Short mmCIF file of C-alpha atoms in Angstrom, two decimals:
data_model
loop_
_atom_site.label_atom_id
_atom_site.label_comp_id
_atom_site.label_asym_id
_atom_site.label_seq_id
_atom_site.Cartn_x
_atom_site.Cartn_y
_atom_site.Cartn_z
CA MET A 1 11.25 13.22 -13.87
CA THR A 2 9.51 11.23 -11.14
CA THR A 3 12.80 10.53 -9.37
CA SER A 4 13.49 14.28 -9.27
CA ARG A 5 10.01 14.82 -7.83
CA ILE A 6 10.75 12.37 -5.00
CA LEU A 7 14.05 14.07 -4.13
CA VAL A 8 12.35 17.48 -4.11
CA LEU A 9 9.66 16.20 -1.71
CA LEU A 10 12.28 14.82 0.68
CA GLY A 11 14.32 18.01 0.39
CA LEU A 12 11.35 20.22 1.25
CA LEU A 13 10.66 18.30 4.47
CA TYR A 14 14.25 17.84 5.65
CA PRO A 15 14.88 21.45 6.87
CA LEU A 16 12.07 21.01 9.41
CA THR A 17 14.19 18.44 11.26
CA ALA A 18 16.39 21.30 12.47
CA MET A 19 13.47 22.76 14.42
CA ALA A 20 13.52 21.57 18.04
CA GLU A 21 9.81 20.77 18.24
CA TRP A 22 9.98 18.31 15.33
CA ARG A 23 11.13 14.70 15.59
CA ALA A 24 12.28 12.88 12.45
CA SER A 25 12.57 9.31 11.25
CA ILE A 26 14.81 8.79 8.22
CA GLU A 27 14.77 5.40 6.51
CA ASN A 28 16.76 4.07 3.57
CA TYR A 29 16.01 0.61 2.15
CA PHE A 30 17.53 -1.31 -0.74
CA PHE A 31 15.53 -4.15 -2.30
CA PHE A 32 15.85 -6.78 -4.97
CA THR A 33 12.61 -8.01 -6.58
CA THR A 34 11.83 -10.74 -9.08
CA ASP A 35 8.72 -8.92 -10.37
CA VAL A 36 8.66 -5.12 -10.71
CA SER A 37 4.92 -5.14 -11.51
CA GLN A 38 4.02 -6.52 -8.06
CA PHE A 39 6.64 -4.72 -5.96
CA SER A 40 4.61 -1.63 -5.04
CA ALA A 41 1.61 -3.71 -3.97
CA SER A 42 3.77 -6.04 -1.87
CA ARG A 43 5.48 -3.14 -0.05
CA ARG A 44 2.15 -1.54 0.93
CA LEU A 45 0.18 -4.66 1.85
CA SER A 46 -0.21 -3.68 5.49
CA HIS A 47 -3.09 -2.63 7.72
CA ASP A 48 -1.82 0.96 8.03
CA GLN A 49 -0.86 1.58 4.38
CA ASP A 50 -2.76 0.93 1.10
CA PRO A 51 -3.43 -2.82 0.95
CA THR A 52 -5.97 -2.70 -1.90
CA GLN A 53 -3.57 -1.68 -4.65
CA PRO A 54 -4.81 -1.15 -8.25
CA LEU A 55 -5.44 -4.12 -10.51
CA ILE A 56 -2.44 -5.50 -12.42
CA GLU A 57 -3.01 -7.22 -15.76
CA SER A 58 -0.94 -10.39 -15.35
CA GLU A 59 -1.18 -11.27 -19.03
CA PHE A 60 0.78 -8.16 -20.08
CA ALA A 61 2.66 -7.33 -16.86
CA ASP A 62 6.38 -6.50 -16.90
CA LYS A 63 7.64 -9.45 -14.88
CA ARG A 64 11.27 -8.37 -14.65
CA GLU A 65 13.91 -8.33 -11.92
CA ASP A 66 15.27 -5.06 -10.56
CA PHE A 67 16.97 -3.30 -7.65
CA ILE A 68 14.96 -0.61 -5.86
CA TYR A 69 15.95 2.20 -3.52
CA GLN A 70 13.26 3.25 -1.02
CA PRO A 71 13.97 6.49 0.89
CA GLU A 72 11.48 7.67 3.50
CA LEU A 73 11.29 10.73 5.73
CA GLU A 74 8.66 11.19 8.44
CA LEU A 75 8.36 14.25 10.68
CA LEU A 76 6.35 14.28 13.92
CA ASN A 77 5.34 17.20 16.12
CA ASP A 78 3.66 16.67 19.49
CA PHE A 79 1.85 19.57 21.15
CA ASP A 80 -0.84 20.40 23.68
CA THR A 81 -4.17 22.06 22.96
CA PRO A 82 -6.99 23.20 25.30
CA LEU A 83 -8.86 20.08 24.16
CA GLY A 84 -6.00 17.62 24.75
CA ALA A 85 -2.68 16.47 23.31
CA GLY A 86 -2.22 16.33 19.57
CA GLN A 87 0.33 15.12 17.04
CA ILE A 88 0.83 16.07 13.42
CA GLY A 89 2.94 13.98 11.05
CA LEU A 90 4.29 14.56 7.56
CA LYS A 91 5.61 11.76 5.35
CA ALA A 92 7.42 11.58 2.02
CA GLU A 93 8.46 8.27 0.46
CA GLY A 94 9.76 7.10 -2.87
CA LEU A 95 10.30 3.87 -4.77
CA ILE A 96 13.18 4.41 -7.20
CA PHE A 97 13.73 1.56 -9.66
CA THR A 98 17.25 1.10 -11.05
CA GLU A 99 16.48 -0.41 -14.48
CA GLU A 100 12.70 -0.24 -14.85
CA SER A 101 12.62 3.48 -14.09
CA ARG A 102 9.06 3.94 -15.36
CA PHE A 103 7.83 2.24 -12.15
CA THR A 104 9.48 4.97 -10.02
CA HIS A 105 6.94 7.00 -8.06
CA PRO A 106 6.48 9.02 -4.84
CA LEU A 107 4.07 8.84 -1.91
CA VAL A 108 3.17 11.75 0.35
CA GLY A 109 0.98 11.81 3.41
CA VAL A 110 -0.09 13.77 6.46
CA HIS A 111 -1.78 12.64 9.67
CA TYR A 112 -3.23 14.17 12.81
CA ILE A 113 -3.79 12.24 16.06
CA HIS A 114 -5.76 13.77 18.91
CA GLN A 115 -5.90 12.25 22.38
CA LEU A 116 -9.41 12.12 23.84
CA PRO A 117 -10.58 11.44 27.42
CA LEU A 118 -10.83 7.88 28.77
CA ASP A 119 -7.90 6.50 26.70
CA ASN A 120 -9.53 7.29 23.36
CA ARG A 121 -7.94 8.94 20.35
CA LEU A 122 -8.97 10.30 16.96
CA ILE A 123 -6.80 9.66 13.88
CA LEU A 124 -7.06 11.56 10.59
CA ARG A 125 -4.90 10.74 7.53
CA TYR A 126 -4.48 11.83 3.94
CA THR A 127 -2.28 9.96 1.43
CA ALA A 128 -1.47 10.60 -2.23
CA ILE A 129 0.30 8.22 -4.62
CA PRO A 130 0.71 10.05 -7.94
CA ASP A 131 1.78 8.65 -11.32
CA LEU A 132 1.98 4.97 -10.32
CA TYR A 133 2.89 2.95 -13.42
CA LEU A 134 1.22 -0.47 -13.39
CA GLY A 135 2.73 -1.94 -16.57
CA ARG A 136 1.36 -2.57 -20.03
CA ASN A 137 -2.30 -3.20 -20.70
CA ALA A 138 -4.45 -3.89 -23.74
CA VAL A 139 -6.43 -0.91 -25.00
CA ARG A 140 -10.07 -1.98 -25.02
CA PRO A 141 -11.66 -1.63 -28.46
CA LEU A 142 -15.28 -0.56 -28.75
CA SER A 143 -17.90 -3.14 -29.64
CA GLY A 144 -17.59 -4.00 -33.30
CA GLU A 145 -13.95 -2.87 -33.38
CA GLU A 146 -12.32 -6.08 -32.19
CA PRO A 147 -8.98 -6.87 -33.87
CA GLU A 148 -9.29 -9.17 -36.84
CA SER A 149 -7.77 -12.64 -36.70
CA GLY A 150 -3.97 -12.37 -36.58
CA GLU A 151 -4.00 -8.63 -35.79
CA THR A 152 -1.77 -7.52 -32.90
CA ILE A 153 -3.49 -6.23 -29.77
CA ARG A 154 -2.56 -2.61 -29.09
CA LEU A 155 -0.77 -2.21 -25.76
CA ALA A 156 -0.21 0.99 -23.80
CA GLY A 157 1.36 1.92 -20.49
CA GLU A 158 -1.16 2.13 -17.66
CA GLU A 159 -0.77 4.83 -14.98
CA VAL A 160 -2.96 5.75 -12.01
CA THR A 161 -3.01 8.42 -9.30
CA THR A 162 -4.56 7.57 -5.93
CA HIS A 163 -5.84 9.85 -3.16
CA PHE A 164 -7.46 8.61 0.03
CA TRP A 165 -8.65 10.11 3.30
CA SER A 166 -9.05 7.99 6.43
CA LEU A 167 -10.63 8.38 9.84
CA GLY A 168 -9.87 6.18 12.84
CA PHE A 169 -11.22 6.01 16.37
CA GLY A 170 -9.01 4.16 18.83
CA HIS A 171 -9.47 2.97 22.40
CA ARG A 172 -6.92 1.46 24.78
CA PHE A 173 -8.69 -1.08 26.96
CA SER A 174 -5.56 -1.88 28.96
CA GLU A 175 -1.77 -1.84 28.73
CA GLN A 176 -2.05 -5.07 26.72
CA LEU A 177 -5.00 -4.32 24.41
CA ASN A 178 -5.48 -1.48 21.96
CA THR A 179 -8.22 -1.39 19.26
CA ARG A 180 -9.01 0.97 16.40
CA ILE A 181 -12.05 1.24 14.14
CA TYR A 182 -11.00 2.45 10.73
CA GLY A 183 -12.72 3.94 7.69
CA ARG A 184 -11.51 5.61 4.52
CA TYR A 185 -12.68 7.08 1.24
CA GLY A 186 -10.52 7.33 -1.86
CA ILE A 187 -10.32 7.85 -5.59
CA ARG A 188 -8.14 6.29 -8.29
CA ARG A 189 -7.78 8.22 -11.55
CA TYR A 190 -6.24 6.57 -14.61
CA GLU A 191 -4.45 8.17 -17.53
CA HIS A 192 -5.83 7.88 -21.09
CA PRO A 193 -6.66 5.41 -22.64
CA PHE A 194 -7.83 3.65 -19.45
CA LYS A 195 -10.19 6.28 -18.04
CA GLN A 196 -12.96 3.68 -17.80
CA ARG A 197 -11.04 2.28 -14.81
CA ASP A 198 -11.45 5.48 -12.77
CA ASN A 199 -13.08 4.45 -9.51
CA ASP A 200 -14.15 5.69 -6.09
CA PHE A 201 -13.79 3.38 -3.10
CA TRP A 202 -14.63 3.24 0.59
CA THR A 203 -13.26 1.02 3.35
CA ILE A 204 -14.25 -0.04 6.85
CA GLY A 205 -12.12 -2.13 9.16
CA ILE A 206 -10.84 -2.91 12.62
CA HIS A 207 -7.28 -3.21 13.95
CA THR A 208 -6.37 -4.87 17.25
CA GLU A 209 -2.96 -4.65 18.91
CA LEU A 210 -2.10 -7.15 21.63
CA GLU A 211 0.96 -7.03 23.90
CA PRO A 212 0.67 -10.14 26.10
CA THR A 213 4.20 -9.58 27.50
CA ASP A 214 6.95 -7.00 27.18
CA ARG A 215 8.51 -9.06 24.38
CA TRP A 216 5.46 -9.82 22.25
CA GLU A 217 3.33 -7.60 20.03
CA ILE A 218 0.55 -9.00 17.83
CA VAL A 219 -1.45 -6.97 15.29
CA LEU A 220 -4.66 -8.33 13.77
CA GLY A 221 -6.71 -6.55 11.14
CA TYR A 222 -9.68 -6.91 8.81
CA HIS A 223 -10.90 -4.53 6.07
CA PHE A 224 -13.90 -4.60 3.79
CA GLU A 225 -13.69 -2.36 0.75
CA ARG A 226 -16.13 -1.49 -2.03
CA ALA A 227 -15.10 0.21 -5.29
CA LEU A 228 -17.29 1.39 -8.14
CA ALA A 229 -15.62 2.03 -11.51
CA LYS A 230 -16.63 4.33 -14.32
CA GLY A 231 -16.55 1.36 -16.69
CA ARG A 232 -19.78 -0.04 -15.24
CA HIS A 233 -21.59 2.65 -17.27
CA GLN A 234 -19.65 1.88 -20.47
CA PRO A 235 -20.78 -1.59 -21.54
CA GLU A 236 -19.22 -1.15 -25.00
CA LEU A 237 -15.71 -1.40 -23.42
CA ARG A 238 -16.46 -4.53 -21.35
CA ASP A 239 -13.98 -3.43 -18.66
CA ASP A 240 -15.69 -2.85 -15.31
CA ILE A 241 -13.12 -3.30 -12.48
CA SER A 242 -15.62 -2.62 -9.66
CA TYR A 243 -15.04 -4.96 -6.74
CA LYS A 244 -15.78 -6.04 -3.19
CA ASN A 245 -12.58 -6.69 -1.27
CA HIS A 246 -11.86 -8.65 1.92
CA PHE A 247 -8.44 -8.11 3.53
CA LEU A 248 -7.04 -10.09 6.47
CA THR A 249 -3.68 -9.38 8.09
CA THR A 250 -1.57 -10.39 11.05
CA GLU A 251 1.83 -9.12 12.14
CA ILE A 252 3.79 -10.62 15.04
CA LEU A 253 6.85 -9.00 16.62
CA TYR A 254 9.04 -10.73 19.21
CA ASP A 255 12.10 -9.33 20.97
CA LEU A 256 14.69 -12.10 20.76
CA THR A 257 17.10 -9.98 22.82
CA GLU A 258 17.20 -6.39 24.04
CA THR A 259 18.60 -5.32 20.66
CA LEU A 260 17.20 -7.89 18.18
CA THR A 261 13.53 -8.08 17.11
CA PHE A 262 11.94 -10.70 14.83
CA GLU A 263 8.82 -9.93 12.77
CA LEU A 264 6.51 -12.36 10.99
CA GLY A 265 3.65 -11.16 8.77
CA ALA A 266 0.89 -12.81 6.75
CA HIS A 267 -1.69 -11.03 4.57
CA TYR A 268 -4.55 -12.21 2.38
CA GLU A 269 -6.81 -10.36 -0.06
CA ARG A 270 -9.87 -11.54 -1.94
CA ASN A 271 -11.22 -9.29 -4.72
CA ASN A 272 -14.67 -10.33 -5.90
CA TRP A 273 -15.25 -8.61 -9.24
CA THR A 274 -18.79 -7.30 -9.51
CA SER A 275 -18.95 -6.56 -13.23
CA GLY A 276 -22.23 -7.51 -14.85
CA LEU A 277 -21.15 -6.54 -18.36
CA ARG A 278 -21.53 -9.10 -21.09
CA GLY A 279 -18.14 -9.97 -22.56
CA ASP A 280 -16.14 -8.67 -19.57
CA VAL A 281 -13.51 -11.30 -18.75
CA ARG A 282 -13.88 -10.59 -15.00
CA LYS A 283 -17.63 -11.11 -14.86
CA GLY A 284 -18.32 -13.74 -12.19
CA HIS A 285 -14.64 -14.11 -11.27
CA HIS A 286 -12.33 -13.15 -8.41
CA GLU A 287 -8.70 -12.46 -7.59
CA ASP A 288 -6.63 -13.88 -4.70
CA PHE A 289 -3.51 -12.22 -3.31
CA ALA A 290 -1.47 -13.74 -0.48
CA GLN A 291 1.82 -12.62 1.03
CA GLY A 292 4.19 -13.72 3.76
CA GLU A 293 7.19 -11.90 5.16
CA ILE A 294 9.90 -12.20 7.79
CA ALA A 295 12.16 -9.43 9.05
CA LEU A 296 14.91 -8.84 11.59
CA TYR A 297 15.56 -5.48 13.26
CA TYR A 298 18.83 -4.85 15.09
CA ARG A 299 19.18 -1.78 17.31
CA LEU A 300 22.69 -0.40 17.07
CA THR A 301 21.78 2.54 19.34
CA PRO A 302 18.48 3.86 20.74
CA ALA A 303 18.23 6.05 17.60
CA LEU A 304 19.67 3.73 14.94
CA ARG A 305 18.61 0.27 13.78
CA LEU A 306 19.31 -2.09 10.90
CA MET A 307 16.68 -4.14 9.02
CA ALA A 308 16.75 -7.26 6.86
CA GLU A 309 13.54 -8.53 5.22
CA PHE A 310 12.27 -11.24 2.90
CA GLN A 311 8.82 -11.30 1.26
CA THR A 312 7.01 -13.68 -1.05
CA ALA A 313 3.73 -12.81 -2.77
CA TYR A 314 1.26 -14.80 -4.87
CA ARG A 315 -1.46 -13.32 -7.09
CA LYS A 316 -4.00 -15.21 -9.20
CA GLU A 317 -7.16 -14.43 -11.15
CA SER A 318 -9.73 -17.23 -11.07
CA PHE A 319 -9.92 -17.30 -14.89
CA GLU A 320 -6.13 -17.78 -15.24
CA PRO A 321 -4.57 -21.27 -15.41
CA ARG A 322 -1.82 -20.28 -12.95
CA GLY A 323 -0.85 -17.35 -10.74
CA ASP A 324 2.20 -15.15 -10.41
CA LEU A 325 4.76 -15.72 -7.64
CA SER A 326 7.29 -13.04 -6.71
CA TYR A 327 10.06 -12.56 -4.14
CA ASN A 328 11.54 -9.44 -2.53
CA CYS A 329 14.55 -9.23 -0.27
CA GLY A 330 16.05 -6.10 1.22
CA VAL A 331 18.19 -4.40 3.82
CA GLY A 332 17.78 -0.99 5.36
CA LEU A 333 18.73 1.57 7.98
CA GLN A 334 16.40 3.63 10.18
CA TRP A 335 17.59 6.73 12.01
CA ARG A 336 15.40 8.58 14.49
CA LEU A 337 16.36 12.16 15.43
#
C-alpha cells in the first residue's frame, strides 16, 4: 500500500514537467544496506534534510540486509514578483524496500525561496514523512503489570509520522562565503501502542558554505534541537524519549576533473535523554550517532550524471555494551530537465 502511495505522489507531480516554466530533477538510486532499521536515518543525516530521526530500539531492531530503490522527483519554478525574485519547489521521494517491505515509506515537501535586497534571501520549507516503520519495540506495561519471570515480552511494530516546518535566513557575504541561520518546528506522532512517544520539537542552527576556489565547496553546519515527549507526563510507562540534541556536519566537494566530482561527508549526533522518570532505562543516559560517506559524481552531459556512494554509520546508547554498525552502498542516475 505504501509503495502504491509513493508511485501516485510521483505520478501527480510528473505532468508538471511538461510546463515550460517548470524545471525538473529526476533521480533514481539503488542501494544495498546491511541494516534496514538504520537505513532511513543514514540517508537523511544531512544539514538540509531531517538529521534527528526518531529513536530506534536497538535491542529489538530488525537488523537485516536488503536492496532499496529510491526514486525522487523535484520540480522548481522561478518567477519575479514586485518584491523580488522567488522560487517554489515541490518534492516527492520514496524508499522502497525489496524484502523488508514494511519499511517502505514516502516523503513529500515544498519550499519557497525569496530573494531579498543586499544579497539576502528567505527560505520556507514544509516536509512530511508519513508511516515510517521503525521496527519492533516492546510494549510498555503499566506499573504493577510487569511480565512475570520467564514470560515473553510483547513486541509490536512501531510506526511514526513526522511533519516539520522550517524557516531560514541566508546572506551571501561574497562569492566564496554564504551563510544561513536556520530554525524549524515539528511534530512526531506514533501509532498505538506507542502514543507516549508523541513529541514536539524545535531546532536552531547555522549553515556555512565556503567556495575557496572554483573546484572546492565546503559545507559546515551545527544544529541544536529540543524535543518534549508526551511520556514525560505518564510516569507509569517509564518511557520518556524527550531529548536535547547536538548535530555537527561537514560536507566537502572537489572537482577532480571537469566531469568528475568527489564528495566526502562526516556527521555526528549526540542525543542527551532528559527523562527524569524513575525506572526509565534512558534516565541519565545518552545516544551517539556517527556517520561517514564518500561519493563520486560523473557528468555524462550537462543534464545527466551518474553517482556511486558508500556510507558507514554507528549508533550506540550509553547503557548498551556495544553499538550497531551498518553499511550502505549505492549507485544512481540524476536527470535534470
